[in-house]
GROMACS .gro file of C-alpha atoms in nm:
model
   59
    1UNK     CA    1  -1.420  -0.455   3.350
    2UNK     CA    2  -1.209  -0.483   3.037
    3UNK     CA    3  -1.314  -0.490   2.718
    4UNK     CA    4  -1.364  -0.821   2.574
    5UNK     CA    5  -1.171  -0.877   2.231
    6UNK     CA    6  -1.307  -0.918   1.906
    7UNK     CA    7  -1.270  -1.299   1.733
    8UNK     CA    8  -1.012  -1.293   1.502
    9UNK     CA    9  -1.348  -1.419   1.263
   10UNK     CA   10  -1.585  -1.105   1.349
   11UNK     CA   11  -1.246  -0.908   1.322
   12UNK     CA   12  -1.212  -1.001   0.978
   13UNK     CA   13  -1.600  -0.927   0.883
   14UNK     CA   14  -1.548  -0.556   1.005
   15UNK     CA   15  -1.255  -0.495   0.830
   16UNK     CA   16  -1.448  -0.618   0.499
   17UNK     CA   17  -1.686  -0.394   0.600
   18UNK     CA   18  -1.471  -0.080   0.620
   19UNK     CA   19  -1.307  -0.177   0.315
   20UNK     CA   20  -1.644  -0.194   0.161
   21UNK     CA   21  -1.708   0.137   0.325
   22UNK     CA   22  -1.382   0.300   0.224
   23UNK     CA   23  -1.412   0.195  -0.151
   24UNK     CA   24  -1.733   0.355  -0.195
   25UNK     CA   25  -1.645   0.693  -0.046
   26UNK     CA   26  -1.861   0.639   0.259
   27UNK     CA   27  -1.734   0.887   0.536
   28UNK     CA   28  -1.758   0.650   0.879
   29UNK     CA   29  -1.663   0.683   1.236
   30UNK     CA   30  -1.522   0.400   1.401
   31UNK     CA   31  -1.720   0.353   1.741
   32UNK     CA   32  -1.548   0.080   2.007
   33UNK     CA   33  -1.810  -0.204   2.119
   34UNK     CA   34  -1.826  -0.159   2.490
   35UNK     CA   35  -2.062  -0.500   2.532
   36UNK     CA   36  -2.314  -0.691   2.319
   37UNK     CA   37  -2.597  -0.472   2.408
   38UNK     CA   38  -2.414  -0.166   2.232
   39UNK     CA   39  -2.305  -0.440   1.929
   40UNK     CA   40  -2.686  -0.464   1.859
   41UNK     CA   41  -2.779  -0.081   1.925
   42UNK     CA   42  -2.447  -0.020   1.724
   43UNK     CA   43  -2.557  -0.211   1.449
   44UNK     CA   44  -2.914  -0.066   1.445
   45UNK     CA   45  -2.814   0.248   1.388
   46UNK     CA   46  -2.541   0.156   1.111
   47UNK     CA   47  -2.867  -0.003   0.928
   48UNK     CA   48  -3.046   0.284   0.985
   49UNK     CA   49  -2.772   0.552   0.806
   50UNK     CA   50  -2.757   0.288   0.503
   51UNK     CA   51  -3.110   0.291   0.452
   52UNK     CA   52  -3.111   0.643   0.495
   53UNK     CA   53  -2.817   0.705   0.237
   54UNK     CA   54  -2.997   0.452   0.027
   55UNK     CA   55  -3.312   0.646   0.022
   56UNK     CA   56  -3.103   0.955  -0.067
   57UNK     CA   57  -2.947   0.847  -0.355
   58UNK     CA   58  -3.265   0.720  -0.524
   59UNK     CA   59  -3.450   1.028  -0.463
   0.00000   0.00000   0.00000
């Protein structure tokens, strides 16, 4: 099965996102979607590292 392509919308939103990323010195490792299952898991665990870097910074 191939892999299905980003929207040229949700394309854009990432690339805000790693600009984002990028200008605050954020060290990140681009990860391809295989389906929408490992979008969401993806996603949880991106949440998870912010929080977690969030925490850090205020402790």
């Amino acid at each position: 099965m191939a892999p299905q392509k980003q929207s040229p919308v949700e394309m854009r939103k990432s690339l805000v996102l790693v600009e984002e990323l990028v200008r605050s010195g954020i060290e990140f490792v681009p990860v391809p979607v295989l389906d929408a299952d490992h979008r969401v898991k993806l996603l949880e665990e991106f949440d998870a590292s912010l929080n977690e870097l969030l925490k850090r910074t205020l402790a």
